[in-house]
Every structure is written in C-alpha cells, then in structure tokens.
mmCIF file of C-alpha atoms in Angstrom:
data_model
loop_
_atom_site.group_PDB
_atom_site.id
_atom_site.type_symbol
_atom_site.label_atom_id
_atom_site.label_comp_id
_atom_site.label_asym_id
_atom_site.label_seq_id
_atom_site.Cartn_x
_atom_site.Cartn_y
_atom_site.Cartn_z
ATOM 1 C CA MET A 69 56.982 -41.112 25.306
ATOM 2 C CA GLY A 70 54.040 -43.477 24.200
ATOM 3 C CA LYS A 71 51.650 -41.377 25.863
ATOM 4 C CA ARG A 72 52.714 -38.061 24.196
ATOM 5 C CA ILE A 73 52.570 -39.655 20.818
ATOM 6 C CA PHE A 74 49.134 -40.575 21.621
ATOM 7 C CA LEU A 75 47.785 -37.450 22.701
ATOM 8 C CA HIS A 76 49.439 -35.605 19.845
ATOM 9 C CA ALA A 77 47.545 -37.819 17.337
ATOM 10 C CA PHE A 78 44.503 -37.357 19.209
ATOM 11 C CA CYS A 79 44.677 -33.486 18.655
ATOM 12 C CA LEU A 80 45.467 -33.895 14.923
ATOM 13 C CA ALA A 81 42.259 -35.960 14.724
ATOM 14 C CA ALA A 82 40.099 -33.548 16.404
ATOM 15 C CA PHE A 83 41.395 -30.740 14.391
ATOM 16 C CA ALA A 84 40.558 -32.634 11.119
ATOM 17 C CA ALA A 85 37.323 -33.495 12.365
ATOM 18 C CA GLY A 86 36.479 -30.113 12.938
ATOM 19 C CA ALA A 87 37.711 -28.648 9.503
ATOM 20 C CA PRO A 88 34.733 -29.918 7.165
ATOM 21 C CA PHE A 89 32.418 -27.875 9.710
ATOM 22 C CA THR A 90 34.393 -24.842 9.249
ATOM 23 C CA ALA A 91 34.108 -25.206 5.654
ATOM 24 C CA GLN A 92 30.159 -25.672 5.648
ATOM 25 C CA ALA A 93 29.585 -22.058 6.984
ATOM 26 C CA GLN A 94 27.454 -19.988 4.442
ATOM 27 C CA THR A 95 25.910 -16.812 4.169
ATOM 28 C CA PRO A 96 22.148 -16.582 4.815
ATOM 29 C CA ALA A 97 20.099 -17.179 1.567
ATOM 30 C CA ALA A 98 18.531 -14.129 -0.177
ATOM 31 C CA PRO A 99 14.609 -13.793 0.452
ATOM 32 C CA PRO A 100 12.461 -14.939 -2.330
ATOM 33 C CA ALA A 101 11.281 -12.569 -4.807
ATOM 34 C CA VAL A 102 7.390 -11.767 -4.401
ATOM 35 C CA ILE A 103 4.658 -9.652 -5.359
ATOM 36 C CA SER A 104 2.465 -8.171 -2.426
ATOM 37 C CA VAL A 105 -0.942 -6.645 -3.078
ATOM 38 C CA THR A 106 -4.302 -5.942 -1.438
ATOM 39 C CA GLY A 107 -7.791 -6.985 -2.684
ATOM 40 C CA GLU A 108 -11.014 -5.266 -2.196
ATOM 41 C CA ALA A 109 -14.802 -6.335 -2.752
ATOM 42 C CA HIS A 110 -17.933 -4.069 -1.747
ATOM 43 C CA ILE A 111 -21.560 -5.758 -1.815
ATOM 44 C CA SER A 112 -24.401 -3.339 -1.399
ATOM 45 C CA VAL A 113 -27.758 -5.072 -0.566
ATOM 46 C CA PRO A 114 -30.961 -3.704 1.021
ATOM 47 C CA PRO A 115 -31.430 -4.644 4.510
ATOM 48 C CA ASP A 116 -34.161 -7.091 5.488
ATOM 49 C CA LEU A 117 -34.261 -6.889 9.246
ATOM 50 C CA ALA A 118 -34.888 -3.705 11.504
ATOM 51 C CA GLN A 119 -34.505 -3.341 15.351
ATOM 52 C CA ILE A 120 -36.497 -0.515 16.992
ATOM 53 C CA ASP A 121 -35.868 0.707 20.552
ATOM 54 C CA ALA A 122 -38.797 2.225 22.482
ATOM 55 C CA GLY A 123 -40.035 2.900 25.922
ATOM 56 C CA VAL A 124 -42.439 4.681 28.437
ATOM 57 C CA THR A 125 -41.328 6.879 31.175
ATOM 58 C CA SER A 126 -43.753 7.766 33.862
ATOM 59 C CA GLU A 127 -43.344 10.409 36.818
ATOM 60 C CA ALA A 128 -45.245 10.515 40.001
ATOM 61 C CA LYS A 129 -44.791 11.457 43.711
ATOM 62 C CA THR A 130 -44.341 8.208 45.201
ATOM 63 C CA ALA A 131 -42.330 5.107 43.671
ATOM 64 C CA ARG A 132 -45.340 2.877 43.908
ATOM 65 C CA GLU A 133 -47.442 5.448 41.749
ATOM 66 C CA ALA A 134 -44.816 5.948 39.209
ATOM 67 C CA SER A 135 -44.194 1.959 38.753
ATOM 68 C CA ASP A 136 -47.943 1.353 38.530
ATOM 69 C CA ALA A 137 -48.442 4.096 35.829
ATOM 70 C CA ASN A 138 -45.386 2.800 34.055
ATOM 71 C CA ASN A 139 -46.631 -0.830 34.126
ATOM 72 C CA THR A 140 -50.181 0.139 32.770
ATOM 73 C CA ALA A 141 -48.509 2.447 30.007
ATOM 74 C CA MET A 142 -46.241 -0.507 28.893
ATOM 75 C CA GLY A 143 -49.044 -2.840 29.025
ATOM 76 C CA LYS A 144 -50.842 -0.934 26.350
ATOM 77 C CA VAL A 145 -47.535 -0.599 24.402
ATOM 78 C CA LEU A 146 -47.142 -4.357 24.092
ATOM 79 C CA LEU A 147 -50.786 -4.899 23.265
ATOM 80 C CA ALA A 148 -50.281 -2.472 20.425
ATOM 81 C CA LEU A 149 -47.461 -4.460 19.144
ATOM 82 C CA LYS A 150 -49.359 -7.629 19.188
ATOM 83 C CA GLY A 151 -52.273 -5.919 17.418
ATOM 84 C CA ALA A 152 -49.801 -4.914 14.871
ATOM 85 C CA GLY A 153 -48.922 -8.756 14.226
ATOM 86 C CA ILE A 154 -45.596 -8.613 15.708
ATOM 87 C CA ASP A 155 -44.746 -12.056 17.017
ATOM 88 C CA GLU A 156 -44.197 -12.050 20.943
ATOM 89 C CA LYS A 157 -40.595 -13.934 20.341
ATOM 90 C CA ASP A 158 -39.813 -10.696 18.595
ATOM 91 C CA TYR A 159 -39.898 -8.209 21.345
ATOM 92 C CA GLN A 160 -38.670 -8.093 24.592
ATOM 93 C CA THR A 161 -38.046 -5.808 27.836
ATOM 94 C CA SER A 162 -34.380 -4.319 27.325
ATOM 95 C CA ARG A 163 -34.565 -2.215 30.481
ATOM 96 C CA LEU A 164 -36.259 -1.356 33.500
ATOM 97 C CA SER A 165 -35.441 1.556 36.033
ATOM 98 C CA LEU A 166 -36.915 3.325 38.951
ATOM 99 C CA GLN A 167 -35.158 6.453 40.062
ATOM 100 C CA ALA A 168 -35.889 9.197 42.752
ATOM 101 C CA GLN A 169 -36.007 12.832 41.474
ATOM 102 C CA ASN A 170 -34.251 15.509 43.690
ATOM 103 C CA SER A 171 -34.795 19.023 44.344
ATOM 104 C CA VAL A 172 -32.226 21.441 43.330
ATOM 105 C CA ALA A 173 -29.706 21.619 46.379
ATOM 106 C CA ARG A 174 -29.698 25.338 47.972
ATOM 107 C CA PRO A 175 -26.610 26.383 49.861
ATOM 108 C CA GLY A 176 -26.315 24.954 53.267
ATOM 109 C CA ALA A 177 -29.348 22.303 52.490
ATOM 110 C CA SER A 178 -29.506 18.924 51.411
ATOM 111 C CA PRO A 179 -31.574 18.232 48.245
ATOM 112 C CA THR A 180 -34.860 16.488 49.049
ATOM 113 C CA ILE A 181 -36.812 13.781 47.139
ATOM 114 C CA THR A 182 -39.572 15.633 44.948
ATOM 115 C CA GLY A 183 -40.830 12.419 43.124
ATOM 116 C CA TYR A 184 -39.927 9.277 41.140
ATOM 117 C CA ARG A 185 -39.355 8.276 37.667
ATOM 118 C CA ALA A 186 -40.079 4.872 36.396
ATOM 119 C CA SER A 187 -38.827 3.721 32.874
ATOM 120 C CA ASN A 188 -39.491 0.490 30.931
ATOM 121 C CA ARG A 189 -37.932 -0.088 27.458
ATOM 122 C CA VAL A 190 -38.477 -2.880 24.718
ATOM 123 C CA THR A 191 -36.566 -3.948 21.845
ATOM 124 C CA ILE A 192 -38.540 -4.749 18.650
ATOM 125 C CA ARG A 193 -37.132 -7.121 15.998
ATOM 126 C CA LEU A 194 -39.036 -6.700 12.550
ATOM 127 C CA HIS A 195 -38.579 -9.198 9.770
ATOM 128 C CA ASP A 196 -40.329 -6.726 7.161
ATOM 129 C CA VAL A 197 -38.644 -3.345 7.236
ATOM 130 C CA THR A 198 -41.741 -1.794 5.399
ATOM 131 C CA LYS A 199 -43.440 -2.021 8.474
ATOM 132 C CA VAL A 200 -41.114 0.149 10.444
ATOM 133 C CA ALA A 201 -43.060 3.294 10.273
ATOM 134 C CA ASN A 202 -46.470 1.700 10.969
ATOM 135 C CA VAL A 203 -44.835 0.105 13.988
ATOM 136 C CA ILE A 204 -43.546 3.365 15.131
ATOM 137 C CA ASP A 205 -47.081 4.867 14.736
ATOM 138 C CA ALA A 206 -48.506 2.108 16.935
ATOM 139 C CA LEU A 207 -46.089 2.563 19.564
ATOM 140 C CA VAL A 208 -46.636 6.210 19.853
ATOM 141 C CA THR A 209 -50.337 6.123 19.688
ATOM 142 C CA ALA A 210 -50.444 3.363 22.543
ATOM 143 C CA GLY A 211 -48.342 5.694 24.773
ATOM 144 C CA ALA A 212 -44.851 5.162 24.023
ATOM 145 C CA ASN A 213 -43.038 8.565 24.922
ATOM 146 C CA ASP A 214 -39.348 7.737 24.456
ATOM 147 C CA ILE A 215 -38.677 6.148 21.002
ATOM 148 C CA GLY A 216 -34.889 5.468 20.908
ATOM 149 C CA SER A 217 -33.281 4.587 17.406
ATOM 150 C CA ILE A 218 -33.763 2.160 14.484
ATOM 151 C CA ASN A 219 -31.101 -0.323 13.617
ATOM 152 C CA PHE A 220 -31.262 -1.851 9.943
ATOM 153 C CA MET A 221 -29.761 -5.145 9.428
ATOM 154 C CA VAL A 222 -28.690 -7.786 6.714
ATOM 155 C CA SER A 223 -29.784 -11.314 7.910
ATOM 156 C CA GLN A 224 -27.549 -13.201 5.391
ATOM 157 C CA ALA A 225 -24.448 -11.141 6.192
ATOM 158 C CA SER A 226 -22.209 -14.359 6.584
ATOM 159 C CA LYS A 227 -23.015 -15.621 3.219
ATOM 160 C CA LEU A 228 -22.821 -12.322 1.456
ATOM 161 C CA LEU A 229 -19.378 -11.871 3.176
ATOM 162 C CA ASP A 230 -18.252 -15.081 1.803
ATOM 163 C CA ASP A 231 -19.085 -14.176 -1.616
ATOM 164 C CA ALA A 232 -17.299 -10.682 -1.183
ATOM 165 C CA ARG A 233 -14.221 -12.711 0.006
ATOM 166 C CA GLU A 234 -13.899 -14.669 -3.106
ATOM 167 C CA GLN A 235 -14.468 -11.395 -5.083
ATOM 168 C CA ALA A 236 -11.589 -9.775 -2.996
ATOM 169 C CA VAL A 237 -9.368 -12.634 -3.763
ATOM 170 C CA ALA A 238 -9.903 -12.435 -7.538
ATOM 171 C CA ASP A 239 -9.415 -8.710 -7.238
ATOM 172 C CA ALA A 240 -5.879 -9.286 -5.715
ATOM 173 C CA ARG A 241 -4.896 -11.866 -8.357
ATOM 174 C CA ARG A 242 -5.753 -9.398 -11.137
ATOM 175 C CA LYS A 243 -3.539 -6.584 -9.470
ATOM 176 C CA ALA A 244 -0.856 -8.977 -8.853
ATOM 177 C CA GLU A 245 -0.836 -10.174 -12.583
ATOM 178 C CA ILE A 246 -0.681 -6.767 -13.714
ATOM 179 C CA TYR A 247 2.065 -6.082 -11.828
ATOM 180 C CA ALA A 248 4.051 -9.279 -12.889
ATOM 181 C CA LYS A 249 3.481 -8.491 -16.644
ATOM 182 C CA ALA A 250 4.825 -4.885 -16.118
ATOM 183 C CA ALA A 251 7.852 -6.312 -14.433
ATOM 184 C CA GLY A 252 8.534 -8.925 -17.199
ATOM 185 C CA VAL A 253 8.209 -11.813 -14.473
ATOM 186 C CA THR A 254 5.851 -14.717 -13.992
ATOM 187 C CA LEU A 255 3.321 -15.035 -11.038
ATOM 188 C CA GLY A 256 3.957 -18.225 -9.027
ATOM 189 C CA ALA A 257 2.098 -19.659 -6.168
ATOM 190 C CA PRO A 258 0.244 -17.684 -3.346
ATOM 191 C CA LEU A 259 2.480 -17.609 -0.408
ATOM 192 C CA SER A 260 0.289 -15.729 2.262
ATOM 193 C CA ILE A 261 -3.391 -14.555 2.474
ATOM 194 C CA SER A 262 -4.641 -12.642 5.256
ATOM 195 C CA GLU A 263 -7.960 -10.732 5.930
ATOM 196 C CA GLU A 264 -7.399 -7.041 6.785
ATOM 197 C CA GLY A 265 -9.704 -5.475 9.554
ATOM 198 C CA ALA A 266 -12.852 -7.056 10.982
ATOM 199 C CA ALA A 267 -15.875 -7.439 8.731
ATOM 200 C CA GLN A 268 -19.053 -6.361 10.883
ATOM 201 C CA PRO A 269 -21.925 -5.908 8.677
ATOM 202 C CA LEU A 270 -24.694 -6.004 11.378
ATOM 203 C CA PHE A 271 -26.297 -2.678 12.964
ATOM 204 C CA ARG A 272 -24.500 -0.767 10.513
ATOM 205 C CA ALA A 273 -27.213 1.642 9.767
ATOM 206 C CA ARG A 274 -28.595 3.559 12.737
ATOM 207 C CA MET A 275 -31.138 6.687 12.844
ATOM 208 C CA ALA A 276 -32.613 8.412 15.679
ATOM 209 C CA VAL A 277 -36.316 8.752 15.886
ATOM 210 C CA PRO A 278 -37.701 11.970 17.191
ATOM 211 C CA MET A 279 -41.147 11.782 18.962
ATOM 212 C CA ALA A 280 -42.560 13.694 16.242
ATOM 213 C CA ALA A 281 -41.878 11.101 13.791
ATOM 214 C CA ALA A 282 -45.322 9.256 13.596
ATOM 215 C CA SER A 283 -46.722 8.872 10.172
ATOM 216 C CA VAL A 284 -43.177 9.886 8.727
ATOM 217 C CA PRO A 285 -41.722 7.545 6.181
ATOM 218 C CA VAL A 286 -38.623 5.786 6.891
ATOM 219 C CA ALA A 287 -36.183 5.070 4.294
ATOM 220 C CA GLN A 288 -33.944 2.147 4.813
ATOM 221 C CA GLY A 289 -31.523 2.608 1.971
ATOM 222 C CA GLU A 290 -28.768 -0.096 1.444
ATOM 223 C CA GLU A 291 -25.994 -1.796 3.487
ATOM 224 C CA THR A 292 -22.359 -1.945 2.153
ATOM 225 C CA LEU A 293 -20.587 -4.909 3.174
ATOM 226 C CA SER A 294 -16.674 -4.737 2.434
ATOM 227 C CA ILE A 295 -13.937 -7.138 2.474
ATOM 228 C CA THR A 296 -10.176 -6.399 2.008
ATOM 229 C CA VAL A 297 -7.429 -9.045 1.754
ATOM 230 C CA GLY A 298 -3.542 -9.143 1.589
ATOM 231 C CA MET A 299 -1.928 -11.659 -0.551
ATOM 232 C CA THR A 300 1.624 -12.337 -1.554
ATOM 233 C CA TRP A 301 2.823 -14.159 -4.662
ATOM 234 C CA ALA A 302 6.087 -15.758 -5.487
ATOM 235 C CA ILE A 303 7.488 -14.550 -8.688
ATOM 236 C CA LYS A 304 10.182 -15.942 -11.219
ATOM 237 C CA ALA A 305 11.614 -14.841 -14.331
ATOM 238 C CA LYS A 306 10.021 -15.597 -17.604
ATOM 239 C CA GLU A 307 11.133 -18.861 -19.452
#
C-alpha cells in the first residue's frame, strides 16, 4: 500500500512540474517594421592610364626564317618604344607563337606545310593618355603590323569608389527619410547594409585600333564608376 501511494504522489508532482512549461508556449513575435531602399552613386572621371596591345607577325618558308624575321622586327618595335620615352618597366612581351601554315587539303590527299608564321606581341602601359596616338604612330612606323586594342583605366579607382560608397549611403538615407515622412513614421537605426553587384572600374573603355589608325587622334572620354547599396532601417510610430 505504501508503494502505491508513493507512485501516485510522484505522478502528481511530475504533472504539476510540467504545467508551467505548457502555459509558457507563445506565438512567434511579429517581424519588426522596416523600410528597405537602394542608394546609388555615379562618379565620372577622365582616365589617367592607357594600355596598348601591339605585335609583329612574320611569315616565311621555314620556321627559322619566320622566327628570325619576327625577332628582328620586334627588336625595332622595342627600340621605337624606348625612343618614345616609354620606361622599360611599362612594356612587356605578352605572347609568342610559331605556327605551321598548311595548304588546303584536296580530296584524298593530306594537307602539306607551306610555310610558318611567327608572332610576337607586346603590352604597353602609358601613364600619360595624351601620348596614345604618338605611341601608335611609333609602333606602326617601326614595323608593328598587328595593333590590337586600347584600354583606358583609372589609377585611383579604389579611392573614387570609396567616395561613391559614401554618396550611395547618403542617397539611400535620403530616400528612406522621404518614405518615413510620407508614411508618418520615424526612421530608426539602420539594420543592414549591402553592396549590390561587383564594382569593376578598370579596363572599362576598350577600342579596336585599325592598322590605318596612325596619326588619327584618340579620344579617351570619361570613365563612370558606379555603386549601388541596399539598406534597411527600423521604423517606429512618431511620438
């Protein structure tokens, strides 16, 4: 009899202990009231760096003849760059190639090697964009027969983008304050800030340069650096 009374008392105690836990269950809290907007900033600046891609291509009956002719021609191009006042650290070989040239295959016959083509390319970096046209003239005059493209760049892009980020945040706050005023609420603390997309200001302007471009003026224009941020603010009723 004593054991039955003890077990009954234990069950009552367990039930009593569980009752408060059941009473504490609550529905999920409502999400906080917020305003979410995007801010934008655009900074246009003239490029202060340029990169030119140029090269020499030579053809001959043998691989040695094509390679020797190409090396001689590229030597003249490099001397022209030095004569134009380009520092040696600002130009480097970007590609070398030697390829066999085959005849057109006839039905039932294999193509045959008719000659070889050697190619040597150099990349030039200019710290004065006003010299682009003169450097292209020097390259063509020296024998460069393959002018690729020009890339205009902004050297202080990181600093300019930081300025744009501050402006984008200010633009987002301006929009949020307009919405808050129109809705009759007060803007609270910012809850989140995110930069949308990837800011890549370098090599944004590219132009092809035909071989007949010697003595033709080159207009570098302006580069536009853009930043977009997404921001969320807490809001509360006006007091």
